[in-house]
Amino acid sequence: MTDMRRTILWVVFSASLVLLWDAWNKHNGHPSMFSPAPARTAAAGASPGASGVPAPTAGTAGSASTAATPAASASAPLVGEKVLITTDVMKATFDSIGGQLVRLELLKHRDTDDPKQHVLLFDKSSARDYVAQTGLITQQQGVQLPNHLTPMAVQPGERSLKDGDDGVTLSFESADVGGVRLIKTYTFKRGSYSIAVKHELRNGSAKPIAPELYLQLVRDGHVPSGSMFMAPTAFTGPALYTEASKFRKFEFTDIEKAVAERAKTGGGNTIEKADNGWIGMVQHYFNSAWIVPTTSAREFRTDRVSTNLYSIAMVLPLGEVAPDGKAVHEATLFAGPQEEKKLETLAPGLELVKDYGIFTVIAKPLFWLMDALHGLLGNWGWAIVALVVLLKIAFYWLNASAYRSMAKMKAINPRVMELRERYKDKPQQMQQEMMRIYREEKVNPIGGCLPIFVQMPFFIALYWVLLSTVEMRGAPWLGWITDLSIKDPLYILPALMTLSTMFQTWLNPTPADPVQAKMMWIMPLMFSVMFFFFPAGLVLYWLTNNILGIAQQWFINKQLGVA
């Protein structure tokens, strides 16, 4: 029974750390130990041809689709004017070809790989392709409309947010395309990562048109580097939310499979129809999203634009526009950090882009509590310590039961070892004698396992909270810890973590089997090596948990007179 209890504890401990190690591998772009690596269609960062991205196609799910916009010649790409808008939180670069947002620099967030640089969310370069595009399509035969490949004129105006100003506006106006003009207006607000986007269509043709506005995000399949695990979250790619289907994510490999299936069946690329919802591109700590808060018909589409380049789009009918008439549509483009409380106010379900893993129902209250502690203490490091203290208080009696069982096992361990030696050739009699001792001493050999199982979901959920919380980026604790989202530069916390683990091992009962006794010391040392590469915030959490556990176990041992 003693061996069974110890085996269960080691299985729990080992499985937890193996899962952490596997998560680390996946976050670093390596394949999981439990599933094959997804096939890549091209090298990461492969860029499309100069023709750009085709707009969403006309047609509906289940029907053949044809391209709705012209593509520029790859041998003679269109070259547009680049326009830079600067606010207090971002630098946004637009291309006058289609009025696309082709680069977005987040001024409040430093790049993990190069702290001298800011985080780049959108970027159209030789290394990356991640842009926000909009335009018009129609299912009317022979009708062409302005789209994201249409050259546009930049309207005059301020290009940076001045002191005392609340916002800055940038407008693009297309030339006539079949008698139709499109005016795009982007409005930036101070301190905000939300960009108000207004589309105004003016029909100067002699016939009515039935335009559809597409809002889309296009990015390559490259997984960005840099995070709390020195890599991104487990998911990078498109996502959407509707009231009917709730939050959905689409792996790039899933899009590849859908494209292959459409090639066989001739189906369209519409994945859902609704009168509400938003689309987004998700990565660790940051995301972009097109949001239309009003209730109106819309379609959601995903596609592979070219090799290793993918899109998600929301297509909204604008109704019939008569000759000399106009249609106006307003939307919001969010592009910034996954600050949960702010995301909740922007759109239903937008906070779900923050990945809490399988224990979301536990993780969300834990983040709320940690955020409240940060508001009280003013430091995320101390908020982590305080949260672990509160969890230890909440589970005090469960832990006390486990530690009391361990203490009793340690007290009777000399008798158990003597029995093992005496009856080493009579295993059945040895088990009977051991059970007799357990009954006499009222010891349950596996009594310490249940409390550990009960607490595991809470501490795994807290791990995901620490992994996912963008507020940890660049957050100092004290002294040498200037960023809780990266590893301890002096390795002091991992060293203390290792020592605390070894001390906990010493407090536990020593196995009678010499091999098991050695493994009791070797295993913690082996697993502790991983903590030298883990972020300081995660190691701080684990170290605090160890110290509090040691204190409680020592106190109980002293109460029971166990040395």
Coordinates of C-alpha atoms in Angstrom, one line a residue:
M1 CA 0.0 0.0 0.0
T2 CA 2.9 2.3 0.8
D3 CA 4.3 1.7 -2.7
M4 CA 0.9 2.2 -4.3
R5 CA 0.5 5.6 -2.5
R6 CA 4.0 6.7 -3.5
T7 CA 3.5 5.5 -7.0
I8 CA 0.3 7.5 -7.4
L9 CA 1.9 10.6 -6.0
W10 CA 4.9 10.3 -8.4
V11 CA 2.5 9.6 -11.3
V12 CA 0.6 12.8 -10.5
F13 CA 3.8 14.8 -10.1
S14 CA 5.5 13.4 -13.2
A15 CA 2.4 13.7 -15.4
S16 CA 2.0 17.4 -14.4
L17 CA 5.5 18.2 -15.3
V18 CA 5.5 16.1 -18.5
L19 CA 2.4 18.1 -19.6
L20 CA 4.2 21.3 -18.8
W21 CA 7.2 20.2 -20.8
D22 CA 5.0 19.1 -23.7
A23 CA 3.2 22.5 -23.6
W24 CA 6.6 24.2 -23.7
N25 CA 7.6 22.2 -26.8
K26 CA 4.3 23.1 -28.5
H27 CA 4.7 26.8 -27.6
N28 CA 8.2 26.7 -29.1
G29 CA 6.8 25.5 -32.4
H30 CA 7.9 21.9 -31.8
P31 CA 5.5 19.0 -32.3
S32 CA 3.6 17.6 -29.3
M33 CA 4.9 14.3 -27.9
F34 CA 1.3 13.0 -28.1
S35 CA 0.4 13.9 -31.7
P36 CA 2.2 14.1 -35.0
A37 CA 3.5 17.5 -36.2
P38 CA 1.1 19.2 -38.6
A39 CA 2.1 19.2 -42.2
R40 CA 3.4 22.6 -43.4
T41 CA 2.5 23.9 -46.8
A42 CA 5.5 26.1 -47.1
A43 CA 8.3 27.6 -45.0
A44 CA 7.2 29.8 -42.3
G45 CA 6.9 33.4 -43.3
A46 CA 6.5 32.6 -47.0
S47 CA 5.0 35.7 -48.6
P48 CA 2.4 35.8 -51.4
G49 CA 2.8 37.2 -54.8
A50 CA 2.6 40.8 -55.5
S51 CA -1.0 40.4 -56.6
G52 CA -2.1 40.5 -53.0
V53 CA -5.0 38.6 -51.5
P54 CA -8.1 37.8 -53.5
A55 CA -11.3 39.1 -51.8
P56 CA -13.9 36.6 -50.5
T57 CA -15.7 35.0 -53.4
A58 CA -19.2 35.5 -54.4
G59 CA -21.6 32.6 -53.8
T60 CA -22.8 30.6 -50.8
A61 CA -21.8 27.5 -49.0
G62 CA -22.4 24.4 -51.2
S63 CA -22.1 26.3 -54.5
A64 CA -19.2 26.9 -56.7
S65 CA -17.5 30.2 -56.2
T66 CA -15.5 32.4 -58.6
A67 CA -13.2 35.3 -57.7
A68 CA -15.1 38.5 -57.2
T69 CA -12.1 40.9 -57.6
P70 CA -9.4 41.4 -60.2
A71 CA -5.9 40.4 -59.3
A72 CA -3.0 42.7 -60.3
S73 CA -0.3 41.2 -62.4
A74 CA 2.4 39.6 -60.4
S75 CA 5.0 40.9 -62.9
A76 CA 3.8 44.4 -62.5
P77 CA 2.7 44.9 -58.9
L78 CA 0.9 48.0 -57.9
V79 CA 3.0 50.3 -55.7
G80 CA 1.0 52.6 -53.4
E81 CA 1.8 55.4 -51.0
K82 CA 2.6 54.4 -47.4
V83 CA 0.9 56.6 -44.7
L84 CA 2.0 56.5 -41.1
I85 CA -0.4 57.3 -38.2
T86 CA 1.0 57.8 -34.7
T87 CA -0.9 57.8 -31.5
D88 CA 0.1 57.3 -27.9
V89 CA -0.3 53.5 -28.1
M90 CA 0.4 52.6 -31.7
K91 CA 2.1 53.4 -35.0
A92 CA -0.1 52.3 -37.9
T93 CA 1.1 52.1 -41.5
F94 CA -1.4 52.1 -44.3
D95 CA -1.0 51.3 -48.0
S96 CA -3.0 53.5 -50.4
I97 CA -3.6 50.4 -52.6
G98 CA -6.9 49.5 -51.1
G99 CA -6.4 51.5 -47.9
Q100 CA -5.0 48.3 -46.3
L101 CA -3.4 48.4 -42.8
V102 CA -0.1 46.7 -43.4
R103 CA 1.9 47.4 -40.3
L104 CA 1.0 48.0 -36.7
E105 CA 3.6 48.7 -34.0
L106 CA 2.4 48.6 -30.4
L107 CA 4.3 51.3 -28.5
K108 CA 3.4 50.0 -25.0
H109 CA 4.8 46.5 -25.6
R110 CA 8.4 45.5 -26.2
D111 CA 9.5 42.6 -28.4
T112 CA 10.6 39.6 -26.4
D113 CA 13.5 38.8 -28.8
D114 CA 14.7 42.4 -29.1
P115 CA 13.6 44.6 -26.2
K116 CA 14.8 47.7 -28.2
Q117 CA 11.9 47.1 -30.6
H118 CA 8.2 47.3 -30.1
V119 CA 5.8 44.4 -30.7
L120 CA 4.7 44.2 -34.4
L121 CA 1.2 42.9 -34.8
F122 CA 0.5 43.6 -38.5
D123 CA 3.4 43.5 -40.8
K124 CA 3.7 43.0 -44.6
S125 CA 7.4 42.2 -45.3
S126 CA 9.6 39.6 -46.7
A127 CA 9.5 37.7 -43.3
R128 CA 5.8 38.1 -42.4
D129 CA 2.4 38.8 -44.0
Y130 CA -0.4 39.9 -41.6
V131 CA -2.7 42.6 -42.8
A132 CA -6.3 44.0 -42.3
Q133 CA -8.2 44.5 -45.5
T134 CA -11.7 45.7 -46.6
G135 CA -13.5 46.1 -49.9
L136 CA -16.7 45.6 -51.9
I137 CA -17.9 42.6 -53.8
T138 CA -21.2 41.8 -55.5
Q139 CA -22.9 38.8 -57.0
Q140 CA -24.2 41.0 -59.9
Q141 CA -22.7 39.8 -63.2
G142 CA -20.4 42.2 -64.9
V143 CA -20.3 44.7 -62.0
Q144 CA -16.9 45.7 -60.6
L145 CA -16.5 47.5 -57.3
P146 CA -13.6 49.1 -55.3
N147 CA -11.8 46.5 -53.3
H148 CA -8.5 46.1 -51.4
L149 CA -6.5 46.1 -54.6
T150 CA -8.0 49.4 -55.9
P151 CA -5.6 52.4 -55.8
M152 CA -6.9 55.1 -53.5
A153 CA -6.1 58.7 -52.9
V154 CA -5.0 59.8 -49.4
Q155 CA -7.0 62.6 -48.1
P156 CA -5.2 65.5 -46.3
G157 CA -5.2 65.7 -42.6
E158 CA -3.1 65.2 -39.4
R159 CA -0.9 62.2 -39.2
S160 CA -0.2 62.1 -35.5
L161 CA -2.0 62.6 -32.2
K162 CA -1.2 66.0 -30.9
D163 CA -1.1 67.0 -27.2
G164 CA -4.6 67.8 -26.1
D165 CA -6.2 66.0 -29.0
D166 CA -8.5 63.1 -28.4
G167 CA -8.2 61.5 -31.8
V168 CA -6.8 61.5 -35.3
T169 CA -8.5 60.5 -38.6
L170 CA -7.2 59.1 -41.9
S171 CA -9.3 58.9 -45.1
F172 CA -8.8 57.2 -48.4
E173 CA -11.0 57.7 -51.5
S174 CA -11.0 55.4 -54.5
A175 CA -11.3 56.5 -58.1
D176 CA -14.5 55.5 -60.0
V177 CA -14.8 51.8 -60.5
G178 CA -17.8 51.3 -62.8
G179 CA -19.1 54.6 -61.5
V180 CA -18.8 53.6 -57.9
R181 CA -16.5 55.3 -55.3
L182 CA -15.5 54.0 -51.9
I183 CA -14.3 56.3 -49.1
K184 CA -12.6 54.6 -46.1
T185 CA -12.2 56.6 -42.9
Y186 CA -10.1 55.3 -40.0
T187 CA -10.5 57.1 -36.6
F188 CA -7.9 56.5 -33.8
K189 CA -8.6 57.5 -30.2
R190 CA -6.1 58.3 -27.5
G191 CA -5.2 55.3 -25.3
S192 CA -7.3 52.9 -27.4
Y193 CA -6.5 49.9 -29.5
S194 CA -9.9 50.1 -31.2
I195 CA -10.0 51.8 -34.6
A196 CA -13.3 53.1 -35.8
V197 CA -13.7 52.3 -39.6
K198 CA -16.4 53.9 -41.7
H199 CA -17.1 52.8 -45.3
E200 CA -19.1 55.2 -47.5
L201 CA -20.1 54.0 -50.9
R202 CA -21.3 56.4 -53.5
N203 CA -23.1 55.0 -56.6
G204 CA -22.5 57.4 -59.5
S205 CA -23.5 54.8 -62.1
A206 CA -26.8 54.7 -64.0
K207 CA -28.1 51.5 -62.4
P208 CA -28.8 50.2 -58.9
I209 CA -26.1 48.0 -57.3
A210 CA -26.3 45.4 -54.5
P211 CA -22.8 45.6 -52.9
E212 CA -21.4 43.5 -50.1
L213 CA -18.7 44.8 -47.7
Y214 CA -16.0 42.4 -46.7
L215 CA -13.9 42.9 -43.6
Q216 CA -11.0 40.4 -43.5
L217 CA -7.8 39.5 -41.7
V218 CA -5.0 37.8 -43.7
R219 CA -1.9 36.3 -42.2
D220 CA 0.7 33.6 -42.9
G221 CA 0.9 30.4 -41.0
H222 CA 4.1 31.3 -39.2
V223 CA 3.8 31.0 -35.4
P224 CA 5.3 34.1 -33.8
S225 CA 8.1 33.8 -31.2
G226 CA 8.3 35.3 -27.8
S227 CA 6.0 34.7 -24.8
M228 CA 5.9 33.7 -21.2
F229 CA 7.3 30.4 -22.3
M230 CA 9.6 32.2 -24.7
A231 CA 7.1 31.2 -27.4
P232 CA 3.4 31.8 -28.3
T233 CA 0.3 30.3 -27.0
A234 CA -0.9 26.9 -28.0
F235 CA -3.1 28.4 -30.7
T236 CA -2.3 30.9 -33.4
G237 CA -4.8 31.5 -36.2
P238 CA -8.3 32.6 -37.2
A239 CA -11.3 32.7 -34.8
L240 CA -14.9 33.8 -34.9
Y241 CA -17.8 34.2 -32.5
T242 CA -21.6 34.1 -33.0
E243 CA -24.3 33.8 -30.4
A244 CA -25.3 30.5 -32.1
S245 CA -22.0 28.7 -32.3
K246 CA -20.1 30.7 -29.7
F247 CA -16.3 30.9 -29.9
R248 CA -14.6 28.8 -32.6
K249 CA -11.0 28.5 -33.6
F250 CA -9.6 27.3 -36.9
E251 CA -6.2 25.7 -37.2
F252 CA -4.4 26.6 -40.4
T253 CA -4.3 22.8 -41.2
D254 CA -8.1 22.7 -40.9
I255 CA -8.3 25.5 -43.5
E256 CA -6.0 23.5 -45.8
K257 CA -8.2 20.4 -45.4
A258 CA -11.4 22.5 -46.2
V259 CA -9.7 23.9 -49.3
A260 CA -8.8 20.4 -50.5
E261 CA -12.4 19.2 -49.8
R262 CA -13.9 22.2 -51.7
A263 CA -11.6 21.3 -54.7
K264 CA -13.3 17.8 -54.7
T265 CA -16.9 18.9 -54.1
G266 CA -17.0 22.4 -55.7
G267 CA -18.4 23.9 -52.5
G268 CA -18.1 27.5 -51.3
N269 CA -16.0 28.9 -48.5
T270 CA -18.8 30.1 -46.3
I271 CA -18.6 28.4 -42.9
E272 CA -21.5 30.1 -41.1
K273 CA -24.3 32.7 -41.5
A274 CA -25.6 34.8 -38.7
D275 CA -26.9 38.3 -37.8
N276 CA -24.2 38.9 -35.2
G277 CA -20.6 38.0 -34.3
W278 CA -17.1 39.0 -35.0
I279 CA -13.9 37.6 -36.6
G280 CA -10.3 37.6 -35.3
M281 CA -6.7 36.5 -35.6
V282 CA -5.3 35.2 -32.4
Q283 CA -1.8 34.7 -31.1
H284 CA -0.2 34.7 -27.7
Y285 CA -0.9 37.9 -25.7
F286 CA -2.3 39.8 -28.7
N287 CA -5.1 39.6 -31.3
S288 CA -6.9 41.5 -34.0
A289 CA -10.7 41.5 -34.6
W290 CA -13.3 43.0 -36.9
I291 CA -16.3 43.9 -34.9
V292 CA -19.8 45.0 -36.2
P293 CA -21.9 45.6 -33.0
T294 CA -25.2 46.1 -34.8
T295 CA -27.5 43.2 -35.7
S296 CA -27.3 42.6 -39.4
A297 CA -27.0 39.7 -41.8
R298 CA -23.4 38.5 -42.4
E299 CA -21.4 35.5 -43.6
F300 CA -18.2 34.1 -42.2
R301 CA -15.6 32.7 -44.6
T302 CA -12.1 31.2 -44.3
D303 CA -9.8 30.5 -47.2
R304 CA -6.2 29.7 -48.2
V305 CA -5.1 32.7 -50.2
S306 CA -1.9 31.3 -51.4
T307 CA 0.9 29.0 -50.1
N308 CA 1.0 29.4 -46.3
L309 CA -1.3 32.4 -46.4
Y310 CA -4.8 32.3 -44.9
S311 CA -7.8 34.6 -44.4
I312 CA -10.9 34.9 -42.3
A313 CA -13.6 37.3 -43.5
M314 CA -17.0 38.7 -42.5
V315 CA -19.2 39.6 -45.5
L316 CA -22.1 42.0 -44.9
P317 CA -24.8 42.9 -47.6
L318 CA -25.3 46.7 -47.7
G319 CA -28.6 46.5 -49.5
E320 CA -29.6 48.0 -52.8
V321 CA -28.0 51.3 -53.6
A322 CA -29.9 53.4 -56.2
P323 CA -28.1 55.6 -58.8
D324 CA -26.7 58.7 -57.1
G325 CA -27.4 57.1 -53.8
K326 CA -25.0 56.1 -51.0
A327 CA -24.5 53.5 -48.3
V328 CA -22.6 54.0 -45.1
H329 CA -21.3 51.2 -42.8
E330 CA -19.4 51.5 -39.5
A331 CA -17.2 48.8 -37.9
T332 CA -14.4 48.6 -35.4
L333 CA -11.0 47.1 -35.9
F334 CA -9.4 46.0 -32.7
A335 CA -5.7 45.3 -32.7
G336 CA -3.8 45.1 -29.4
P337 CA -3.1 43.2 -26.2
Q338 CA -5.5 40.6 -24.7
E339 CA -6.5 42.7 -21.7
E340 CA -9.5 40.7 -20.5
K341 CA -11.6 43.4 -18.8
K342 CA -11.2 45.7 -21.9
L343 CA -12.0 42.9 -24.3
E344 CA -15.3 42.1 -22.4
T345 CA -16.5 45.7 -23.1
L346 CA -15.9 45.6 -26.9
A347 CA -17.9 42.6 -28.0
P348 CA -19.6 39.5 -26.6
G349 CA -17.1 36.6 -26.3
L350 CA -14.1 38.7 -27.4
E351 CA -12.4 37.9 -24.1
L352 CA -12.3 34.2 -25.1
V353 CA -9.3 34.9 -27.3
K354 CA -7.3 34.7 -24.1
D355 CA -6.5 31.0 -23.9
Y356 CA -7.0 29.5 -20.5
G357 CA -6.9 25.8 -21.6
I358 CA -9.4 23.2 -20.4
F359 CA -9.9 24.7 -17.0
T360 CA -11.3 28.1 -18.1
V361 CA -14.2 27.9 -15.7
I362 CA -11.7 27.9 -12.8
A363 CA -9.1 30.1 -14.5
K364 CA -11.4 33.1 -15.0
P365 CA -12.2 33.6 -11.3
L366 CA -8.5 33.1 -10.4
F367 CA -7.5 35.8 -12.8
W368 CA -10.3 38.1 -11.4
L369 CA -8.9 37.5 -7.9
M370 CA -5.3 38.0 -9.0
D371 CA -6.2 41.2 -10.8
A372 CA -8.0 42.4 -7.6
L373 CA -4.9 41.6 -5.6
H374 CA -2.7 43.5 -8.1
G375 CA -5.0 46.5 -7.7
L376 CA -4.5 46.3 -4.0
L377 CA -0.7 45.5 -3.9
G378 CA 0.3 47.3 -7.1
N379 CA 2.8 44.6 -8.2
W380 CA 2.0 41.4 -10.2
G381 CA 4.8 39.4 -8.4
W382 CA 3.3 40.1 -5.0
A383 CA -0.2 39.4 -6.5
I384 CA 1.0 35.9 -7.5
V385 CA 2.4 35.3 -4.0
A386 CA -0.8 36.5 -2.4
L387 CA -3.0 34.4 -4.6
V388 CA -1.0 31.2 -3.8
V389 CA -1.3 32.1 -0.1
L390 CA -5.1 32.4 -0.5
L391 CA -5.3 29.1 -2.3
K392 CA -3.3 27.5 0.4
I393 CA -5.6 28.9 3.1
A394 CA -8.6 27.6 1.1
F395 CA -7.1 24.1 0.9
Y396 CA -5.6 24.2 4.3
W397 CA -7.6 21.3 5.8
L398 CA -7.2 19.2 2.7
N399 CA -3.4 19.7 2.8
A400 CA -3.4 19.1 6.5
S401 CA -5.0 15.7 5.9
A402 CA -2.4 14.8 3.3
Y403 CA 0.5 16.0 5.4
R404 CA -0.8 14.3 8.5
S405 CA -0.9 11.0 6.6
M406 CA 2.6 11.6 5.3
A407 CA 3.8 12.4 8.9
K408 CA 2.3 9.2 10.3
M409 CA 3.8 7.2 7.4
K410 CA 7.2 8.7 8.2
A411 CA 6.7 7.9 11.9
I412 CA 6.0 4.2 11.3
N413 CA 8.6 4.0 8.4
P414 CA 11.3 2.3 10.6
R415 CA 8.9 -0.5 11.6
V416 CA 7.8 -0.9 7.9
M417 CA 11.4 -1.2 6.8
E418 CA 12.2 -3.7 9.5
L419 CA 9.2 -5.8 8.3
R420 CA 10.4 -5.6 4.8
E421 CA 13.8 -6.9 5.8
R422 CA 12.3 -9.7 8.0
Y423 CA 9.8 -10.9 5.5
K424 CA 11.6 -10.1 2.3
D425 CA 11.2 -13.8 1.1
K426 CA 7.6 -13.9 2.2
P427 CA 5.8 -11.1 0.4
Q428 CA 2.3 -12.2 1.3
Q429 CA 3.0 -12.3 5.0
M430 CA 4.9 -9.0 4.8
Q431 CA 1.8 -7.4 3.3
Q432 CA -0.4 -8.8 6.1
E433 CA 1.9 -7.5 8.8
M434 CA 2.1 -4.1 7.1
M435 CA -1.7 -3.9 7.0
R436 CA -1.8 -4.8 10.7
I437 CA 0.5 -1.9 11.5
Y438 CA -1.6 0.5 9.4
R439 CA -4.7 -0.6 11.3
E440 CA -3.1 -0.3 14.7
E441 CA -1.6 3.2 13.9
K442 CA -4.8 4.3 12.0
V443 CA -2.8 5.2 8.9
N444 CA -4.2 5.3 5.4
P445 CA -1.3 4.7 3.0
I446 CA -3.0 6.5 0.2
G447 CA -4.7 9.1 2.4
G448 CA -2.5 11.9 1.0
C449 CA -3.5 11.3 -2.6
L450 CA -7.1 12.6 -2.7
P451 CA -6.3 16.1 -1.6
I452 CA -3.7 16.4 -4.3
F453 CA -6.1 15.2 -7.0
V454 CA -8.7 17.7 -5.7
Q455 CA -6.3 20.6 -5.9
M456 CA -4.7 19.8 -9.3
P457 CA -7.3 21.5 -11.5
F458 CA -6.9 24.8 -9.5
F459 CA -3.1 24.9 -9.8
I460 CA -3.2 23.9 -13.5
A461 CA -5.7 26.6 -14.0
L462 CA -3.4 29.1 -12.2
Y463 CA -0.6 28.0 -14.5
W464 CA -2.7 28.9 -17.5
V465 CA -3.6 32.2 -16.0
L466 CA 0.1 33.1 -15.6
L467 CA 0.8 31.8 -19.1
S468 CA -1.9 33.8 -20.8
T469 CA -1.9 37.1 -18.9
V470 CA -0.4 39.9 -21.1
E471 CA -0.1 42.1 -18.0
M472 CA 2.9 39.9 -17.0
R473 CA 4.9 41.1 -20.0
G474 CA 7.5 43.5 -18.7
A475 CA 6.0 43.4 -15.2
P476 CA 8.8 43.6 -12.5
W477 CA 8.7 41.9 -9.1
L478 CA 11.7 43.0 -7.0
G479 CA 15.4 43.5 -7.5
W480 CA 16.8 41.4 -10.4
I481 CA 13.3 40.2 -11.6
T482 CA 12.4 43.0 -14.1
D483 CA 10.1 40.9 -16.2
L484 CA 7.9 38.1 -14.9
S485 CA 7.2 36.7 -18.4
I486 CA 10.8 35.6 -19.1
K487 CA 13.2 33.4 -17.2
D488 CA 15.1 34.6 -14.2
P489 CA 18.3 36.1 -15.6
L490 CA 20.3 35.1 -12.5
Y491 CA 18.5 31.7 -12.0
I492 CA 18.0 32.5 -8.3
L493 CA 14.3 31.5 -8.2
P494 CA 14.9 28.2 -10.0
A495 CA 17.8 27.4 -7.6
L496 CA 15.5 28.1 -4.6
M497 CA 12.8 26.1 -6.2
T498 CA 15.2 23.1 -6.5
L499 CA 16.3 23.4 -2.9
S500 CA 12.7 23.6 -1.7
T501 CA 11.8 20.5 -3.7
M502 CA 14.7 18.6 -2.2
F503 CA 13.7 19.7 1.3
Q504 CA 10.1 18.5 0.7
T505 CA 11.5 15.2 -0.4
W506 CA 13.4 15.0 2.9
L507 CA 10.2 15.6 4.9
N508 CA 8.5 12.7 3.2
P509 CA 8.8 9.1 4.3
T510 CA 11.8 7.3 3.0
P511 CA 11.0 4.2 0.8
A512 CA 12.3 0.9 2.1
D513 CA 13.5 0.0 -1.4
P514 CA 17.0 1.5 -2.0
V515 CA 16.2 2.1 -5.7
Q516 CA 13.0 3.9 -4.9
A517 CA 14.9 5.9 -2.2
K518 CA 17.4 7.1 -4.8
M519 CA 14.7 7.9 -7.3
M520 CA 13.0 10.0 -4.6
W521 CA 16.0 12.3 -4.8
I522 CA 16.9 12.0 -8.4
M523 CA 13.5 12.7 -9.9
P524 CA 13.0 16.2 -8.3
L525 CA 16.5 17.2 -9.5
M526 CA 15.7 16.1 -13.0
F527 CA 12.4 18.0 -13.1
S528 CA 13.9 21.0 -11.4
V529 CA 16.2 21.5 -14.4
M530 CA 13.1 22.5 -16.5
F531 CA 12.4 25.4 -14.1
F532 CA 15.6 27.1 -15.1
F533 CA 14.0 27.8 -18.4
F534 CA 10.5 28.6 -17.2
P535 CA 9.3 32.2 -16.8
A536 CA 10.0 33.9 -13.5
G537 CA 6.3 34.4 -12.7
L538 CA 5.6 30.6 -13.0
V539 CA 8.7 29.7 -10.9
L540 CA 7.6 32.3 -8.3
Y541 CA 4.2 30.7 -8.1
W542 CA 5.7 27.2 -7.7
L543 CA 8.3 28.3 -5.2
T544 CA 5.7 30.0 -3.0
N545 CA 3.6 26.9 -3.1
N546 CA 6.5 24.8 -2.1
I547 CA 7.5 27.1 0.8
L548 CA 4.0 27.2 2.2
G549 CA 3.7 23.4 1.8
I550 CA 7.0 22.9 3.7
A551 CA 5.9 25.2 6.5
Q552 CA 2.6 23.3 6.9
Q553 CA 4.2 19.9 6.7
W554 CA 6.9 20.8 9.2
F555 CA 4.2 22.2 11.6
I556 CA 2.2 19.0 11.4
N557 CA 5.3 16.8 11.8
K558 CA 6.2 18.8 14.9
Q559 CA 2.7 18.4 16.3
L560 CA 2.9 14.6 15.8
G561 CA 6.4 14.4 17.2
V562 CA 7.9 13.2 13.9
A563 CA 11.5 14.1 13.3

